Tab-separated table of C-alpha atoms (C1' of nucleotides) in Angstrom:
chain	number	residue	atom	x	y	z
A	19	MET	CA	-48.260	11.887	36.777
A	20	PRO	CA	-44.997	12.340	34.906
A	21	TYR	CA	-42.225	9.793	35.039
A	22	ASN	CA	-38.691	10.558	36.051
A	23	THR	CA	-36.300	9.952	33.201
A	24	LYS	CA	-32.590	10.353	32.674
A	25	GLN	CA	-33.061	12.837	29.856
A	26	GLN	CA	-35.323	14.954	31.994
A	27	GLN	CA	-32.756	15.224	34.735
A	28	ALA	CA	-29.932	15.758	32.281
A	29	VAL	CA	-31.640	18.751	30.670
A	30	LEU	CA	-32.393	20.367	33.996
A	31	ALA	CA	-28.890	19.676	35.281
A	32	CYS	CA	-27.322	21.177	32.186
A	33	LEU	CA	-29.402	24.329	32.457
A	34	ALA	CA	-28.690	24.619	36.164
A	35	ALA	CA	-24.958	24.204	35.577
A	36	LYS	CA	-25.065	27.126	33.153
A	37	ARG	CA	-26.469	29.320	35.947
A	38	GLU	CA	-26.602	32.812	34.436
A	39	GLY	CA	-25.878	31.466	30.965
A	40	CYS	CA	-28.380	31.523	28.149
A	41	ILE	CA	-28.565	28.526	25.820
A	42	THR	CA	-30.358	27.381	22.691
A	43	ALA	CA	-32.236	24.097	22.398
A	44	LEU	CA	-29.809	22.933	19.751
A	45	GLU	CA	-26.803	23.989	21.791
A	46	LEU	CA	-28.250	22.057	24.688
A	47	VAL	CA	-28.486	18.741	22.794
A	48	GLU	CA	-24.975	19.164	21.488
A	49	ASP	CA	-23.751	19.935	24.970
A	50	LEU	CA	-25.488	16.906	26.451
A	51	ARG	CA	-24.230	14.596	23.734
A	52	ARG	CA	-20.709	15.858	24.280
A	53	GLN	CA	-21.188	14.825	27.905
A	54	GLY	CA	-22.102	11.329	26.770
A	55	PHE	CA	-25.885	11.540	27.124
A	56	SER	CA	-27.991	10.040	24.373
A	57	VAL	CA	-30.773	12.541	23.881
A	58	GLY	CA	-32.950	13.697	20.997
A	59	LEU	CA	-33.777	17.248	20.011
A	60	THR	CA	-37.489	16.591	20.331
A	61	THR	CA	-37.098	15.511	23.909
A	62	VAL	CA	-35.049	18.551	24.736
A	63	TYR	CA	-37.795	20.801	23.391
A	64	ARG	CA	-40.363	18.914	25.427
A	65	GLN	CA	-38.354	19.180	28.607
A	66	LEU	CA	-37.673	22.859	28.062
A	67	GLU	CA	-41.353	23.587	27.758
A	68	ARG	CA	-42.041	21.635	30.904
A	69	LEU	CA	-39.328	23.321	32.869
A	70	GLU	CA	-40.592	26.694	31.760
A	71	GLN	CA	-44.114	25.905	32.847
A	72	ALA	CA	-42.811	24.690	36.167
A	73	GLY	CA	-40.979	27.982	36.573
A	74	HIS	CA	-37.464	26.594	36.676
A	75	ILE	CA	-36.247	28.290	33.544
A	76	HIS	CA	-36.949	31.372	31.465
A	77	LYS	CA	-37.731	31.168	27.780
A	78	ILE	CA	-36.486	34.200	25.917
A	79	ASN	CA	-37.874	34.780	22.443
A	80	MET	CA	-35.187	36.177	20.195
A	81	GLU	CA	-35.429	37.187	16.578
A	82	ASP	CA	-33.927	33.914	15.451
A	83	GLY	CA	-35.357	31.390	17.838
A	84	ALA	CA	-35.623	31.083	21.579
A	85	CYS	CA	-32.989	30.596	24.217
A	86	TYR	CA	-33.357	29.357	27.731
A	87	GLN	CA	-31.892	30.263	31.073
A	88	TYR	CA	-31.999	28.663	34.472
A	89	CYS	CA	-33.838	30.675	37.097
A	90	ALA	CA	-32.991	30.359	40.749
A	91	HIS	CA	-36.205	32.137	41.717
A	92	PRO	CA	-38.959	29.570	41.244
A	93	SER	CA	-41.301	31.893	43.091
A	94	GLY	CA	-41.189	34.210	40.112
A	95	ASP	CA	-39.994	37.324	41.905
A	96	CYS	CA	-37.053	38.176	39.717
A	97	PHE	CA	-36.269	40.752	37.073
A	98	LEU	CA	-34.646	40.160	33.746
A	99	PHE	CA	-32.330	42.430	31.836
A	100	LYS	CA	-30.686	41.503	28.563
A	101	CYS	CA	-27.710	43.360	27.199
A	102	GLU	CA	-28.117	43.910	23.485
A	103	ARG	CA	-24.386	44.186	23.029
A	104	CYS	CA	-22.855	41.235	24.859
A	105	GLY	CA	-25.977	39.111	25.128
A	106	ARG	CA	-25.729	38.564	28.867
A	107	ILE	CA	-28.935	38.184	30.790
A	108	LEU	CA	-28.793	39.655	34.251
A	109	HIS	CA	-31.093	39.508	37.234
A	110	PRO	CA	-30.862	43.065	38.516
A	111	ASP	CA	-31.457	43.445	42.212
A	112	CYS	CA	-33.270	46.754	42.400
A	113	ALA	CA	-35.835	47.847	44.946
A	114	GLN	CA	-37.112	50.616	42.693
A	115	LEU	CA	-37.864	48.099	39.988
A	116	ALA	CA	-39.984	46.142	42.434
A	117	ALA	CA	-41.602	49.399	43.536
A	118	LEU	CA	-42.448	50.290	39.950
A	119	TYR	CA	-44.206	46.988	39.378
A	120	ALA	CA	-46.229	47.607	42.510
A	121	HIS	CA	-47.037	51.111	41.322
A	122	LEU	CA	-48.166	49.906	37.896
A	123	GLU	CA	-50.398	47.419	39.638
A	124	GLN	CA	-51.975	49.861	42.053
A	125	ALA	CA	-52.124	53.076	40.080
A	126	HIS	CA	-52.521	51.799	36.520
A	127	HIS	CA	-54.029	48.365	37.220
A	128	PHE	CA	-51.387	46.725	35.050
A	129	SER	CA	-50.420	43.390	36.533
A	130	ILE	CA	-46.840	42.747	35.459
A	131	ASN	CA	-45.623	39.214	34.792
A	132	PRO	CA	-41.946	39.304	35.784
A	133	ARG	CA	-41.279	35.910	34.227
A	134	LYS	CA	-42.079	37.222	30.785
A	135	THR	CA	-40.866	40.768	31.086
A	136	MET	CA	-37.409	41.524	29.803
A	137	LEU	CA	-35.684	44.864	29.898
A	138	TYR	CA	-33.350	45.487	26.960
A	139	GLY	CA	-30.425	47.820	26.778
A	140	LEU	CA	-26.730	48.024	27.493
A	141	CYS	CA	-25.266	46.515	30.634
A	142	ASP	CA	-22.872	48.414	32.853
A	143	LEU	CA	-19.791	46.956	31.190
A	144	CYS	CA	-20.954	47.509	27.622
A	145	ALA	CA	-22.373	50.959	28.256
A	146	GLU	CA	-18.925	52.011	29.332
A	147	ALA	CA	-17.217	50.591	26.265
A	148	GLU	CA	-19.895	51.921	23.909
A	149	PRO	CA	-18.598	54.754	21.726
A	150	ASP	CA	-22.068	56.290	21.881
A	151	THR	CA	-22.806	55.822	18.227
A	152	ALA	CA	-26.135	54.980	16.638
A	153	GLU	CA	-28.481	57.601	18.024
A	154	PRO	CA	-31.931	56.116	17.587
A	155	GLY	CA	-33.706	57.384	14.529
A	156	ASN	CA	-30.668	58.664	12.724
A	157	ASN	CA	-30.573	56.134	9.926
A	158	LYS	CA	-33.677	57.531	8.321
A	159	THR	CA	-34.735	55.862	5.125
A	160	VAL	CA	-38.355	56.958	5.187
A	161	GLU	CA	-39.437	60.551	4.936
A	162	MET	CA	-41.699	61.761	7.673
A	163	LYS	CA	-43.596	63.928	5.222
A	164	ASP	CA	-44.926	60.779	3.587
A	165	LEU	CA	-46.924	59.953	6.677
A	166	PRO	CA	-50.680	60.180	6.223
B	25	MET	CA	-30.537	57.048	-1.265
B	26	PRO	CA	-33.795	55.149	-1.219
B	27	TYR	CA	-36.512	55.682	-3.765
B	28	ASN	CA	-40.048	56.558	-2.914
B	29	THR	CA	-42.365	53.801	-4.047
B	30	LYS	CA	-46.066	53.162	-3.830
B	31	GLN	CA	-45.600	49.987	-1.814
B	32	GLN	CA	-43.403	51.779	0.662
B	33	GLN	CA	-46.012	54.424	1.303
B	34	ALA	CA	-48.820	51.877	1.380
B	35	VAL	CA	-47.148	49.839	4.111
B	36	LEU	CA	-46.455	52.854	6.245
B	37	ALA	CA	-49.959	54.199	5.732
B	38	CYS	CA	-51.517	50.881	6.670
B	39	LEU	CA	-49.482	50.659	9.856
B	40	ALA	CA	-50.247	54.245	10.741
B	41	ALA	CA	-53.958	53.704	10.180
B	42	LYS	CA	-53.893	50.828	12.657
B	43	ARG	CA	-52.561	53.225	15.292
B	44	GLU	CA	-52.443	51.167	18.509
B	45	GLY	CA	-53.111	47.972	16.609
B	46	CYS	CA	-50.570	45.211	16.252
B	47	ILE	CA	-50.314	43.423	12.926
B	48	THR	CA	-48.454	40.538	11.311
B	49	ALA	CA	-46.526	40.805	8.066
B	50	LEU	CA	-48.904	38.357	6.424
B	51	GLU	CA	-51.962	40.196	7.748
B	52	LEU	CA	-50.508	43.374	6.342
B	53	VAL	CA	-50.200	42.038	2.773
B	54	GLU	CA	-53.700	40.640	2.907
B	55	ASP	CA	-54.982	43.940	4.217
B	56	LEU	CA	-53.226	45.918	1.494
B	57	ARG	CA	-54.415	43.590	-1.251
B	58	ARG	CA	-57.942	43.878	0.035
B	59	GLN	CA	-57.517	47.615	-0.384
B	60	GLY	CA	-56.529	47.081	-3.985
B	61	PHE	CA	-52.777	47.441	-3.667
B	62	SER	CA	-50.608	44.983	-5.539
B	63	VAL	CA	-47.855	44.126	-3.136
B	64	GLY	CA	-45.652	41.129	-2.396
B	65	LEU	CA	-44.845	39.604	0.950
B	66	THR	CA	-41.126	40.062	0.408
B	67	THR	CA	-41.544	43.763	-0.091
B	68	VAL	CA	-43.642	44.058	3.023
B	69	TYR	CA	-40.919	42.392	5.052
B	70	ARG	CA	-38.362	44.733	3.568
B	71	GLN	CA	-40.397	47.804	4.321
B	72	LEU	CA	-41.132	46.647	7.843
B	73	GLU	CA	-37.451	46.275	8.563
B	74	ARG	CA	-36.790	49.701	7.169
B	75	LEU	CA	-39.552	51.332	9.114
B	76	GLU	CA	-38.328	49.697	12.284
B	77	GLN	CA	-34.785	50.953	11.750
B	78	ALA	CA	-36.144	54.404	11.063
B	79	GLY	CA	-38.019	54.228	14.355
B	80	HIS	CA	-41.518	54.523	12.946
B	81	ILE	CA	-42.707	51.133	14.087
B	82	HIS	CA	-42.027	48.596	16.789
B	83	LYS	CA	-41.184	45.000	16.009
B	84	ILE	CA	-42.473	42.655	18.659
B	85	ASN	CA	-41.038	39.145	18.691
B	86	MET	CA	-43.741	36.673	19.640
B	87	GLU	CA	-43.464	32.926	20.050
B	88	ASP	CA	-44.896	32.342	16.590
B	89	GLY	CA	-43.424	35.132	14.535
B	90	ALA	CA	-43.229	38.889	14.846
B	91	CYS	CA	-45.897	41.533	14.749
B	92	TYR	CA	-45.553	45.221	14.115
B	93	GLN	CA	-47.071	48.341	15.544
B	94	TYR	CA	-46.969	51.960	14.516
B	95	CYS	CA	-45.213	54.246	16.968
B	96	ALA	CA	-46.128	57.886	17.221
B	97	HIS	CA	-42.961	58.587	19.201
B	98	PRO	CA	-40.155	58.568	16.661
B	99	SER	CA	-37.868	60.051	19.289
B	100	GLY	CA	-37.978	56.749	21.110
B	101	ASP	CA	-39.299	57.984	24.430
B	102	CYS	CA	-42.210	55.636	24.832
B	103	PHE	CA	-43.006	52.604	26.931
B	104	LEU	CA	-44.565	49.404	25.770
B	105	PHE	CA	-46.882	47.112	27.654
B	106	LYS	CA	-48.443	44.007	26.172
B	107	CYS	CA	-51.426	42.305	27.705
B	108	GLU	CA	-50.950	38.559	27.647
B	109	ARG	CA	-54.678	38.010	27.770
B	110	CYS	CA	-56.191	40.287	25.127
B	111	GLY	CA	-53.016	40.940	23.153
B	112	ARG	CA	-53.353	44.714	23.211
B	113	ILE	CA	-50.168	46.714	23.222
B	114	LEU	CA	-50.407	49.886	25.236
B	115	HIS	CA	-48.165	52.887	25.616
B	116	PRO	CA	-48.485	53.581	29.325
B	117	ASP	CA	-47.971	57.179	30.317
B	118	CYS	CA	-46.192	56.844	33.633
B	119	ALA	CA	-43.695	59.217	35.173
B	120	GLN	CA	-42.410	56.563	37.561
B	121	LEU	CA	-41.569	54.322	34.651
B	122	ALA	CA	-39.470	57.090	33.167
B	123	ALA	CA	-37.926	57.678	36.579
B	124	LEU	CA	-37.039	54.013	36.902
B	125	TYR	CA	-35.207	53.996	33.585
B	126	ALA	CA	-33.248	57.022	34.732
B	127	HIS	CA	-32.494	55.302	38.007
B	128	LEU	CA	-31.277	52.143	36.287
B	129	GLU	CA	-29.024	54.297	34.166
B	130	GLN	CA	-27.556	56.310	36.994
B	131	ALA	CA	-27.417	53.839	39.848
B	132	HIS	CA	-26.935	50.553	38.012
B	133	HIS	CA	-25.372	51.819	34.777
B	134	PHE	CA	-27.950	49.905	32.755
B	135	SER	CA	-28.899	51.892	29.687
B	136	ILE	CA	-32.443	50.850	28.816
B	137	ASN	CA	-33.587	50.735	25.208
B	138	PRO	CA	-37.286	51.648	25.395
B	139	ARG	CA	-37.869	50.629	21.778
B	140	LYS	CA	-37.041	47.025	22.520
B	141	THR	CA	-38.318	46.759	26.050
B	142	MET	CA	-41.758	45.317	26.518
B	143	LEU	CA	-43.540	44.828	29.798
B	144	TYR	CA	-45.829	41.797	29.876
B	145	GLY	CA	-48.798	41.201	32.088
B	146	LEU	CA	-52.503	41.811	32.347
B	147	CYS	CA	-53.989	45.136	31.334
B	148	ASP	CA	-56.474	46.974	33.515
B	149	LEU	CA	-59.486	45.527	31.737
B	150	CYS	CA	-58.279	41.932	31.709
B	151	ALA	CA	-56.946	42.009	35.265
B	152	GLU	CA	-60.454	42.849	36.385
B	153	ALA	CA	-62.058	40.034	34.430
B	154	GLU	CA	-59.382	37.540	35.412
B	155	PRO	CA	-60.709	34.846	37.772
B	156	ASP	CA	-57.242	34.753	39.384
B	157	THR	CA	-56.475	31.249	38.276
B	158	ALA	CA	-53.117	29.878	37.272
B	159	GLU	CA	-50.858	30.879	40.113
B	160	PRO	CA	-47.376	30.722	38.655
B	161	GLY	CA	-45.566	27.511	39.523
B	162	ASN	CA	-48.633	25.513	40.381
B	163	ASN	CA	-48.568	23.195	37.431
B	164	LYS	CA	-45.463	21.434	38.628
B	165	THR	CA	-44.293	18.543	36.547
B	166	VAL	CA	-40.698	18.507	37.720
B	167	GLU	CA	-39.618	17.689	41.214
B	168	MET	CA	-37.376	20.181	42.913
B	169	LYS	CA	-35.513	17.397	44.678
B	170	ASP	CA	-34.126	16.340	41.301
B	171	LEU	CA	-32.139	19.525	41.066
B	172	PRO	CA	-28.390	19.064	41.255
C	17	DT	C1'	-39.494	-10.541	39.761
C	18	DA	C1'	-42.561	-10.184	36.031
C	19	DC	C1'	-46.525	-7.896	33.963
C	20	DG	C1'	-48.802	-4.155	31.782
C	21	DA	C1'	-50.629	0.326	31.380
C	22	DA	C1'	-49.125	4.988	31.369
C	23	DA	C1'	-45.779	7.891	29.856
C	24	DA	C1'	-41.424	9.287	27.533
C	25	DT	C1'	-38.280	8.942	23.753
C	26	DG	C1'	-36.406	10.115	19.217
C	27	DA	C1'	-35.919	9.677	14.156
C	28	DT	C1'	-38.456	11.472	10.539
C	29	DA	C1'	-41.618	14.334	8.295
C	30	DA	C1'	-44.342	18.331	8.289
C	31	DT	C1'	-45.164	23.238	9.379
C	32	DC	C1'	-44.551	27.940	8.885
C	33	DG	C1'	-42.468	32.477	9.403
C	34	DT	C1'	-38.725	34.680	7.311
C	35	DT	C1'	-34.821	35.359	4.055
C	36	DT	C1'	-32.410	34.722	-0.274
C	37	DT	C1'	-32.242	34.632	-5.185
C	38	DC	C1'	-32.673	36.728	-9.401
C	39	DA	C1'	-35.081	38.378	-13.378
C	40	DT	C1'	-38.045	42.262	-14.146
C	41	DA	C1'	-40.002	46.756	-13.270
C	42	DT	C1'	-39.758	51.353	-11.311
C	43	DT	C1'	-37.643	55.547	-9.940
C	44	DA	C1'	-35.188	59.930	-10.303
C	45	DG	C1'	-31.498	62.601	-12.050
C	46	DG	C1'	-29.055	64.286	-16.202
D	8	DC	C1'	-36.108	60.465	-22.934
D	9	DC	C1'	-32.058	57.559	-21.167
D	10	DT	C1'	-29.641	55.333	-17.954
D	11	DA	C1'	-27.925	53.817	-13.637
D	12	DA	C1'	-29.475	52.991	-9.139
D	13	DT	C1'	-32.872	50.960	-6.651
D	14	DA	C1'	-37.192	48.426	-5.612
D	15	DT	C1'	-40.244	44.651	-6.594
D	16	DG	C1'	-42.072	39.946	-6.162
D	17	DA	C1'	-42.507	34.969	-7.393
D	18	DA	C1'	-40.224	31.018	-6.250
D	19	DA	C1'	-36.910	28.493	-3.771
D	20	DA	C1'	-34.186	27.990	0.299
D	21	DC	C1'	-33.754	28.197	5.131
D	22	DG	C1'	-34.260	27.153	9.956
D	23	DA	C1'	-36.499	26.794	14.252
D	24	DT	C1'	-40.198	24.364	16.152
D	25	DT	C1'	-43.925	20.912	16.225
D	26	DA	C1'	-46.511	16.655	14.912
D	27	DT	C1'	-46.351	11.768	13.987
D	28	DC	C1'	-45.780	7.269	15.503
D	29	DA	C1'	-43.334	3.065	16.423
D	30	DT	C1'	-40.354	1.822	20.141
D	31	DT	C1'	-38.599	1.999	24.767
D	32	DT	C1'	-38.741	3.182	29.594
D	33	DT	C1'	-40.880	3.803	33.958
D	34	DC	C1'	-43.277	2.244	38.011
D	35	DG	C1'	-47.366	0.441	40.567
D	36	DT	C1'	-49.091	-4.007	41.297
D	37	DA	C1'	-49.696	-8.960	41.239
DNA sequence: TACGAAAATGATAATCGTTTTCATATTAGG
DNA sequence: CCTAATATGAAAACGATTATCATTTTCGTA
């Protein structure tokens, strides 16, 4: 049975205070130390893993390390969307998204894990500001004819 | 303008031969060397980045490094599903999935990037074999009452 | 309140995937 | 065939994460 420690509570509190904000392990220690807490990076990593397993936070694997976000849905019934432009992570409230997951389960027998699934794209705000550049596949550097 | 090199073609060919298979950068060098190619890890990384930008492969960020998979849909209209149990990455053919992306775009103004979006869960085969253990949130190690 | 076993902490070192550096080799156009 | 542009790859650097381990904290119990 785990013990209750100050560091444990501090990490959870910091994540919870960030609400919809996404934060790195390193950023978290710095933040906590700025608040006066004495906490080590190792401990923060340990707590983050625990909190993820307990379902209180999401761990998002990025290209350069992971970041973490508080999740107000410990039951696990939430959807995640990350904007590639501004970096925000949103919890879209969409009935059709829920319906799709049910469909994939029933018709295709794919059991979706919402905790791990992240939709990527442009959020409403960024999509508007986007000067629709960068059509996918335009910056070709490999010739298709070279394919086997 | 990029040059056509043997290593470039070898990397692409190896990925393409794997078809639905997912492979690590390191695995790829080893594979190529086993085939008799003389190729360096650095070059493989460079080619993988190029191929990804050109849309010929997917880069999948895992907890312990990335793995790469050939994509037969250079246009970008494909869906990705990764089984957390067996590790397979599937390209589900589902009209409702396409419809959902359109819905998110029109109703929520979320522009989904299919190349980056990966659904996680259990595939049809693994879902069947799964002895439905590990309900999410059961392995609690943090008390909810400690939340701020 | 003090004791002691179980558990947590945190500085340091180790790990490992990925990127940078830079000297050399290859490519393709003239 | 020459030359500039580009690609290669071994080695070093980098950085996020994990392992190690001596020390400290927690909490049930005497």
